[in-house]
Amino acid sequence: MWPSHSVSLSKKIVSPAFAQEPVFCSFDNVCKRYPEGREALQGISFHLHSGAMAFLTGHSGAGKSTLLRMLATLLRPRAGHLRVLGADVADDPRRAR
């Protein structure tokens, strides 16, 4: 069940050949809660193959910037796993960059 402030990710794969490409990033049940208690992301799971295109949409405060900051290794997930090119952001942020 998505919270009312959910983030939406639409993937558009231009060619089925992308499915053969390595996974660029994967979110596995990722959650992020800020210190003041606000839940920014809850249970986000998806993966994108290298070369694929995705659109990230949502209203103000939905968690889009939080998701992108996590992908850039500027934030770490509270729960779940985020991997960039196979490197876990929480365990090895330098390698994930």
mmCIF file of N, CA and C in Angstrom:
data_model
loop_
_atom_site.group_PDB
_atom_site.id
_atom_site.type_symbol
_atom_site.label_atom_id
_atom_site.label_comp_id
_atom_site.label_asym_id
_atom_site.label_seq_id
_atom_site.Cartn_x
_atom_site.Cartn_y
_atom_site.Cartn_z
ATOM 1 N N MET A 1 0.847 -1.178 0.000
ATOM 2 C CA MET A 1 0.000 0.000 0.000
ATOM 3 C C MET A 1 0.888 1.235 0.000
ATOM 4 N N TRP A 2 0.673 2.113 -0.952
ATOM 5 C CA TRP A 2 1.459 3.333 -1.065
ATOM 6 C C TRP A 2 0.882 4.392 -0.141
ATOM 7 N N PRO A 3 1.732 5.119 0.569
ATOM 8 C CA PRO A 3 1.230 6.234 1.363
ATOM 9 C C PRO A 3 0.716 7.330 0.446
ATOM 10 N N SER A 4 -0.059 8.252 0.970
ATOM 11 C CA SER A 4 -0.652 9.302 0.146
ATOM 12 C C SER A 4 0.394 10.233 -0.444
ATOM 13 N N HIS A 5 1.602 10.220 0.089
ATOM 14 C CA HIS A 5 2.669 11.082 -0.422
ATOM 15 C C HIS A 5 3.697 10.263 -1.195
ATOM 16 N N SER A 6 3.232 9.338 -2.020
ATOM 17 C CA SER A 6 4.127 8.387 -2.665
ATOM 18 C C SER A 6 4.877 8.973 -3.860
ATOM 19 N N VAL A 7 5.981 8.334 -4.147
ATOM 20 C CA VAL A 7 6.788 8.629 -5.314
ATOM 21 C C VAL A 7 6.410 7.614 -6.375
ATOM 22 N N SER A 8 6.367 8.028 -7.610
ATOM 23 C CA SER A 8 6.044 7.120 -8.701
ATOM 24 C C SER A 8 7.238 7.044 -9.640
ATOM 25 N N LEU A 9 7.585 5.863 -10.036
ATOM 26 C CA LEU A 9 8.683 5.662 -10.970
ATOM 27 C C LEU A 9 8.124 4.959 -12.188
ATOM 28 N N SER A 10 8.274 5.587 -13.339
ATOM 29 C CA SER A 10 7.846 4.976 -14.595
ATOM 30 C C SER A 10 9.081 4.629 -15.387
ATOM 31 N N LYS A 11 9.196 3.371 -15.752
ATOM 32 C CA LYS A 11 10.343 2.941 -16.538
ATOM 33 C C LYS A 11 9.926 2.812 -17.999
ATOM 34 N N LYS A 12 10.751 3.350 -18.864
ATOM 35 C CA LYS A 12 10.538 3.192 -20.299
ATOM 36 C C LYS A 12 11.801 2.570 -20.859
ATOM 37 N N ILE A 13 11.724 1.332 -21.231
ATOM 38 C CA ILE A 13 12.876 0.659 -21.820
ATOM 39 C C ILE A 13 12.696 0.722 -23.326
ATOM 40 N N VAL A 14 13.641 1.362 -23.981
ATOM 41 C CA VAL A 14 13.544 1.595 -25.408
ATOM 42 C C VAL A 14 13.704 0.303 -26.190
ATOM 43 N N SER A 15 14.516 -0.605 -25.718
ATOM 44 C CA SER A 15 14.775 -1.847 -26.439
ATOM 45 C C SER A 15 14.832 -3.013 -25.453
ATOM 46 N N PRO A 16 14.326 -4.184 -25.844
ATOM 47 C CA PRO A 16 14.443 -5.350 -24.968
ATOM 48 C C PRO A 16 15.896 -5.737 -24.710
ATOM 49 N N ALA A 17 16.801 -5.236 -25.519
ATOM 50 C CA ALA A 17 18.217 -5.538 -25.325
ATOM 51 C C ALA A 17 18.722 -5.020 -23.986
ATOM 52 N N PHE A 18 18.077 -3.993 -23.433
ATOM 53 C CA PHE A 18 18.501 -3.462 -22.139
ATOM 54 C C PHE A 18 18.390 -4.498 -21.035
ATOM 55 N N ALA A 19 17.480 -5.443 -21.180
ATOM 56 C CA ALA A 19 17.325 -6.481 -20.163
ATOM 57 C C ALA A 19 18.592 -7.330 -20.059
ATOM 58 N N GLN A 20 19.406 -7.334 -21.106
ATOM 59 C CA GLN A 20 20.663 -8.075 -21.093
ATOM 60 C C GLN A 20 21.796 -7.274 -20.466
ATOM 61 N N GLU A 21 21.594 -5.965 -20.290
ATOM 62 C CA GLU A 21 22.610 -5.092 -19.714
ATOM 63 C C GLU A 21 22.697 -5.332 -18.206
ATOM 64 N N PRO A 22 23.840 -5.009 -17.597
ATOM 65 C CA PRO A 22 23.944 -5.158 -16.138
ATOM 66 C C PRO A 22 22.998 -4.195 -15.421
ATOM 67 N N VAL A 23 22.635 -4.568 -14.209
ATOM 68 C CA VAL A 23 21.763 -3.705 -13.413
ATOM 69 C C VAL A 23 22.580 -2.519 -12.931
ATOM 70 N N PHE A 24 22.120 -1.311 -13.252
ATOM 71 C CA PHE A 24 22.803 -0.094 -12.828
ATOM 72 C C PHE A 24 22.532 0.177 -11.353
ATOM 73 N N CYS A 25 21.255 0.163 -10.975
ATOM 74 C CA CYS A 25 20.910 0.385 -9.566
ATOM 75 C C CYS A 25 19.713 -0.471 -9.201
ATOM 76 N N SER A 26 19.674 -0.861 -7.931
ATOM 77 C CA SER A 26 18.531 -1.614 -7.429
ATOM 78 C C SER A 26 18.185 -1.135 -6.025
ATOM 79 N N PHE A 27 16.917 -0.910 -5.808
ATOM 80 C CA PHE A 27 16.360 -0.547 -4.508
ATOM 81 C C PHE A 27 15.558 -1.758 -4.052
ATOM 82 N N ASP A 28 15.856 -2.266 -2.879
ATOM 83 C CA ASP A 28 15.170 -3.436 -2.350
ATOM 84 C C ASP A 28 14.557 -3.091 -1.000
ATOM 85 N N ASN A 29 13.261 -2.769 -1.014
ATOM 86 C CA ASN A 29 12.508 -2.438 0.195
ATOM 87 C C ASN A 29 13.173 -1.302 0.987
ATOM 88 N N VAL A 30 13.592 -0.259 0.273
ATOM 89 C CA VAL A 30 14.311 0.870 0.869
ATOM 90 C C VAL A 30 13.354 1.796 1.609
ATOM 91 N N CYS A 31 13.766 2.190 2.813
ATOM 92 C CA CYS A 31 13.011 3.138 3.632
ATOM 93 C C CYS A 31 13.958 4.236 4.108
ATOM 94 N N LYS A 32 13.426 5.424 4.256
ATOM 95 C CA LYS A 32 14.206 6.538 4.799
ATOM 96 C C LYS A 32 13.307 7.367 5.699
ATOM 97 N N ARG A 33 13.760 7.541 6.934
ATOM 98 C CA ARG A 33 13.051 8.385 7.899
ATOM 99 C C ARG A 33 14.047 9.440 8.370
ATOM 100 N N TYR A 34 13.609 10.688 8.367
ATOM 101 C CA TYR A 34 14.463 11.783 8.824
ATOM 102 C C TYR A 34 14.437 11.857 10.344
ATOM 103 N N PRO A 35 15.473 12.464 10.961
ATOM 104 C CA PRO A 35 15.572 12.513 12.433
ATOM 105 C C PRO A 35 14.329 13.049 13.139
ATOM 106 N N GLU A 36 13.624 13.993 12.514
ATOM 107 C CA GLU A 36 12.430 14.537 13.168
ATOM 108 C C GLU A 36 11.227 13.599 13.078
ATOM 109 N N GLY A 37 11.432 12.426 12.432
ATOM 110 C CA GLY A 37 10.390 11.414 12.396
ATOM 111 C C GLY A 37 9.612 11.324 11.104
ATOM 112 N N ARG A 38 9.842 12.251 10.166
ATOM 113 C CA ARG A 38 9.099 12.235 8.899
ATOM 114 C C ARG A 38 9.584 11.075 8.029
ATOM 115 N N GLU A 39 8.654 10.258 7.581
ATOM 116 C CA GLU A 39 8.956 9.123 6.712
ATOM 117 C C GLU A 39 8.998 9.638 5.276
ATOM 118 N N ALA A 40 10.188 9.627 4.663
ATOM 119 C CA ALA A 40 10.346 10.146 3.308
ATOM 120 C C ALA A 40 10.106 9.064 2.261
ATOM 121 N N LEU A 41 10.625 7.867 2.492
ATOM 122 C CA LEU A 41 10.425 6.740 1.585
ATOM 123 C C LEU A 41 10.061 5.513 2.404
ATOM 124 N N GLN A 42 9.182 4.703 1.840
ATOM 125 C CA GLN A 42 8.742 3.519 2.575
ATOM 126 C C GLN A 42 8.573 2.356 1.607
ATOM 127 N N GLY A 43 9.414 1.343 1.750
ATOM 128 C CA GLY A 43 9.271 0.114 0.972
ATOM 129 C C GLY A 43 9.459 0.264 -0.531
ATOM 130 N N ILE A 44 10.412 1.076 -0.964
ATOM 131 C CA ILE A 44 10.645 1.291 -2.390
ATOM 132 C C ILE A 44 11.492 0.136 -2.948
ATOM 133 N N SER A 45 10.998 -0.504 -3.997
ATOM 134 C CA SER A 45 11.731 -1.596 -4.640
ATOM 135 C C SER A 45 11.630 -1.462 -6.157
ATOM 136 N N PHE A 46 12.770 -1.444 -6.828
ATOM 137 C CA PHE A 46 12.840 -1.452 -8.280
ATOM 138 C C PHE A 46 14.296 -1.644 -8.682
ATOM 139 N N HIS A 47 14.522 -1.936 -9.945
ATOM 140 C CA HIS A 47 15.884 -1.967 -10.467
ATOM 141 C C HIS A 47 15.874 -1.398 -11.873
ATOM 142 N N LEU A 48 16.986 -0.790 -12.243
ATOM 143 C CA LEU A 48 17.153 -0.231 -13.581
ATOM 144 C C LEU A 48 18.420 -0.807 -14.200
ATOM 145 N N HIS A 49 18.306 -1.232 -15.431
ATOM 146 C CA HIS A 49 19.468 -1.729 -16.160
ATOM 147 C C HIS A 49 20.231 -0.552 -16.758
ATOM 148 N N SER A 50 21.513 -0.732 -16.952
ATOM 149 C CA SER A 50 22.335 0.285 -17.594
ATOM 150 C C SER A 50 21.730 0.624 -18.955
ATOM 151 N N GLY A 51 21.647 1.901 -19.252
ATOM 152 C CA GLY A 51 21.109 2.361 -20.529
ATOM 153 C C GLY A 51 19.610 2.559 -20.554
ATOM 154 N N ALA A 52 18.901 2.094 -19.523
ATOM 155 C CA ALA A 52 17.447 2.267 -19.477
ATOM 156 C C ALA A 52 17.109 3.694 -19.067
ATOM 157 N N MET A 53 15.906 4.126 -19.386
ATOM 158 C CA MET A 53 15.441 5.461 -19.050
ATOM 159 C C MET A 53 14.270 5.333 -18.069
ATOM 160 N N ALA A 54 14.244 6.209 -17.081
ATOM 161 C CA ALA A 54 13.147 6.193 -16.099
ATOM 162 C C ALA A 54 12.722 7.615 -15.796
ATOM 163 N N PHE A 55 11.473 7.795 -15.437
ATOM 164 C CA PHE A 55 10.926 9.093 -15.040
ATOM 165 C C PHE A 55 10.485 8.985 -13.587
ATOM 166 N N LEU A 56 10.912 9.911 -12.782
ATOM 167 C CA LEU A 56 10.574 9.939 -11.364
ATOM 168 C C LEU A 56 9.605 11.086 -11.147
ATOM 169 N N THR A 57 8.405 10.763 -10.699
ATOM 170 C CA THR A 57 7.381 11.795 -10.529
ATOM 171 C C THR A 57 6.779 11.716 -9.130
ATOM 172 N N GLY A 58 6.169 12.795 -8.722
ATOM 173 C CA GLY A 58 5.492 12.872 -7.434
ATOM 174 C C GLY A 58 5.311 14.317 -7.047
ATOM 175 N N HIS A 59 4.363 14.571 -6.190
ATOM 176 C CA HIS A 59 4.114 15.947 -5.767
ATOM 177 C C HIS A 59 5.194 16.415 -4.803
ATOM 178 N N SER A 60 5.165 17.667 -4.478
ATOM 179 C CA SER A 60 6.136 18.250 -3.553
ATOM 180 C C SER A 60 6.112 17.505 -2.226
ATOM 181 N N GLY A 61 7.287 17.080 -1.766
ATOM 182 C CA GLY A 61 7.374 16.359 -0.496
ATOM 183 C C GLY A 61 7.177 14.861 -0.611
ATOM 184 N N ALA A 62 7.065 14.336 -1.836
ATOM 185 C CA ALA A 62 6.799 12.909 -2.018
ATOM 186 C C ALA A 62 8.022 12.029 -1.808
ATOM 187 N N GLY A 63 9.233 12.602 -1.891
ATOM 188 C CA GLY A 63 10.442 11.821 -1.674
ATOM 189 C C GLY A 63 11.344 11.701 -2.889
ATOM 190 N N LYS A 64 11.055 12.445 -3.955
ATOM 191 C CA LYS A 64 11.872 12.364 -5.169
ATOM 192 C C LYS A 64 13.320 12.755 -4.900
ATOM 193 N N SER A 65 13.527 13.886 -4.264
ATOM 194 C CA SER A 65 14.888 14.353 -3.976
ATOM 195 C C SER A 65 15.595 13.422 -3.013
ATOM 196 N N THR A 66 14.885 12.885 -2.058
ATOM 197 C CA THR A 66 15.475 11.928 -1.116
ATOM 198 C C THR A 66 15.961 10.699 -1.869
ATOM 199 N N LEU A 67 15.150 10.173 -2.775
ATOM 200 C CA LEU A 67 15.537 9.012 -3.553
ATOM 201 C C LEU A 67 16.792 9.312 -4.377
ATOM 202 N N LEU A 68 16.850 10.471 -5.013
ATOM 203 C CA LEU A 68 18.016 10.831 -5.819
ATOM 204 C C LEU A 68 19.250 11.072 -4.961
ATOM 205 N N ARG A 69 19.077 11.656 -3.785
ATOM 206 C CA ARG A 69 20.210 11.844 -2.865
ATOM 207 C C ARG A 69 20.751 10.489 -2.393
ATOM 208 N N MET A 70 19.876 9.542 -2.202
ATOM 209 C CA MET A 70 20.324 8.212 -1.816
ATOM 210 C C MET A 70 21.082 7.555 -2.971
ATOM 211 N N LEU A 71 20.599 7.732 -4.177
ATOM 212 C CA LEU A 71 21.270 7.177 -5.342
ATOM 213 C C LEU A 71 22.655 7.793 -5.527
ATOM 214 N N ALA A 72 22.801 9.067 -5.175
ATOM 215 C CA ALA A 72 24.089 9.762 -5.269
ATOM 216 C C ALA A 72 24.971 9.492 -4.050
ATOM 217 N N THR A 73 24.529 8.654 -3.151
ATOM 218 C CA THR A 73 25.221 8.259 -1.913
ATOM 219 C C THR A 73 25.367 9.408 -0.921
ATOM 220 N N LEU A 74 24.523 10.427 -1.026
ATOM 221 C CA LEU A 74 24.543 11.531 -0.066
ATOM 222 C C LEU A 74 23.727 11.202 1.177
ATOM 223 N N LEU A 75 22.794 10.272 1.058
ATOM 224 C CA LEU A 75 21.991 9.783 2.184
ATOM 225 C C LEU A 75 22.034 8.260 2.174
ATOM 226 N N ARG A 76 21.859 7.679 3.336
ATOM 227 C CA ARG A 76 21.791 6.225 3.454
ATOM 228 C C ARG A 76 20.383 5.805 3.840
ATOM 229 N N PRO A 77 19.949 4.634 3.365
ATOM 230 C CA PRO A 77 18.620 4.149 3.750
ATOM 231 C C PRO A 77 18.570 3.749 5.219
ATOM 232 N N ARG A 78 17.403 3.927 5.841
ATOM 233 C CA ARG A 78 17.188 3.458 7.216
ATOM 234 C C ARG A 78 17.014 1.951 7.220
ATOM 235 N N ALA A 79 16.405 1.443 6.169
ATOM 236 C CA ALA A 79 16.174 0.003 6.035
ATOM 237 C C ALA A 79 16.222 -0.357 4.559
ATOM 238 N N GLY A 80 16.406 -1.640 4.289
ATOM 239 C CA GLY A 80 16.473 -2.104 2.911
ATOM 240 C C GLY A 80 17.875 -1.988 2.351
ATOM 241 N N HIS A 81 17.994 -2.290 1.071
ATOM 242 C CA HIS A 81 19.292 -2.263 0.405
ATOM 243 C C HIS A 81 19.215 -1.454 -0.874
ATOM 244 N N LEU A 82 20.197 -0.604 -1.067
ATOM 245 C CA LEU A 82 20.357 0.170 -2.294
ATOM 246 C C LEU A 82 21.725 -0.162 -2.847
ATOM 247 N N ARG A 83 21.744 -0.674 -4.068
ATOM 248 C CA ARG A 83 23.012 -1.032 -4.704
ATOM 249 C C ARG A 83 23.174 -0.243 -5.998
ATOM 250 N N VAL A 84 24.389 0.257 -6.220
ATOM 251 C CA VAL A 84 24.739 0.935 -7.463
ATOM 252 C C VAL A 84 25.885 0.144 -8.074
ATOM 253 N N LEU A 85 25.652 -0.389 -9.270
ATOM 254 C CA LEU A 85 26.633 -1.254 -9.940
ATOM 255 C C LEU A 85 27.138 -2.353 -9.009
ATOM 256 N N GLY A 86 26.228 -2.905 -8.212
ATOM 257 C CA GLY A 86 26.533 -4.023 -7.328
ATOM 258 C C GLY A 86 27.053 -3.645 -5.954
ATOM 259 N N ALA A 87 27.457 -2.381 -5.763
ATOM 260 C CA ALA A 87 27.991 -1.947 -4.466
ATOM 261 C C ALA A 87 26.864 -1.433 -3.586
ATOM 262 N N ASP A 88 26.803 -1.928 -2.355
ATOM 263 C CA ASP A 88 25.786 -1.477 -1.411
ATOM 264 C C ASP A 88 26.160 -0.094 -0.889
ATOM 265 N N VAL A 89 25.250 0.861 -1.034
ATOM 266 C CA VAL A 89 25.500 2.254 -0.643
ATOM 267 C C VAL A 89 25.799 2.379 0.845
ATOM 268 N N ALA A 90 25.128 1.599 1.678
ATOM 269 C CA ALA A 90 25.347 1.696 3.125
ATOM 270 C C ALA A 90 26.693 1.090 3.514
ATOM 271 N N ASP A 91 27.103 0.022 2.859
ATOM 272 C CA ASP A 91 28.347 -0.670 3.226
ATOM 273 C C ASP A 91 29.589 -0.036 2.597
ATOM 274 N N ASP A 92 29.455 0.419 1.361
ATOM 275 C CA ASP A 92 30.628 0.924 0.638
ATOM 276 C C ASP A 92 30.237 2.090 -0.276
ATOM 277 N N PRO A 93 29.935 3.273 0.293
ATOM 278 C CA PRO A 93 29.483 4.395 -0.522
ATOM 279 C C PRO A 93 30.517 4.850 -1.556
ATOM 280 N N ARG A 94 31.783 4.742 -1.230
ATOM 281 C CA ARG A 94 32.824 5.157 -2.209
ATOM 282 C C ARG A 94 32.774 4.294 -3.465
ATOM 283 N N ARG A 95 32.661 3.003 -3.277
ATOM 284 C CA ARG A 95 32.602 2.097 -4.436
ATOM 285 C C ARG A 95 31.324 2.323 -5.232
ATOM 286 N N ALA A 96 30.235 2.668 -4.559
ATOM 287 C CA ALA A 96 28.966 2.911 -5.243
ATOM 288 C C ALA A 96 29.015 4.176 -6.098
ATOM 289 N N ARG A 97 29.887 5.102 -5.734
ATOM 290 C CA ARG A 97 30.004 6.333 -6.525
ATOM 291 C C ARG A 97 30.681 6.047 -7.839
#
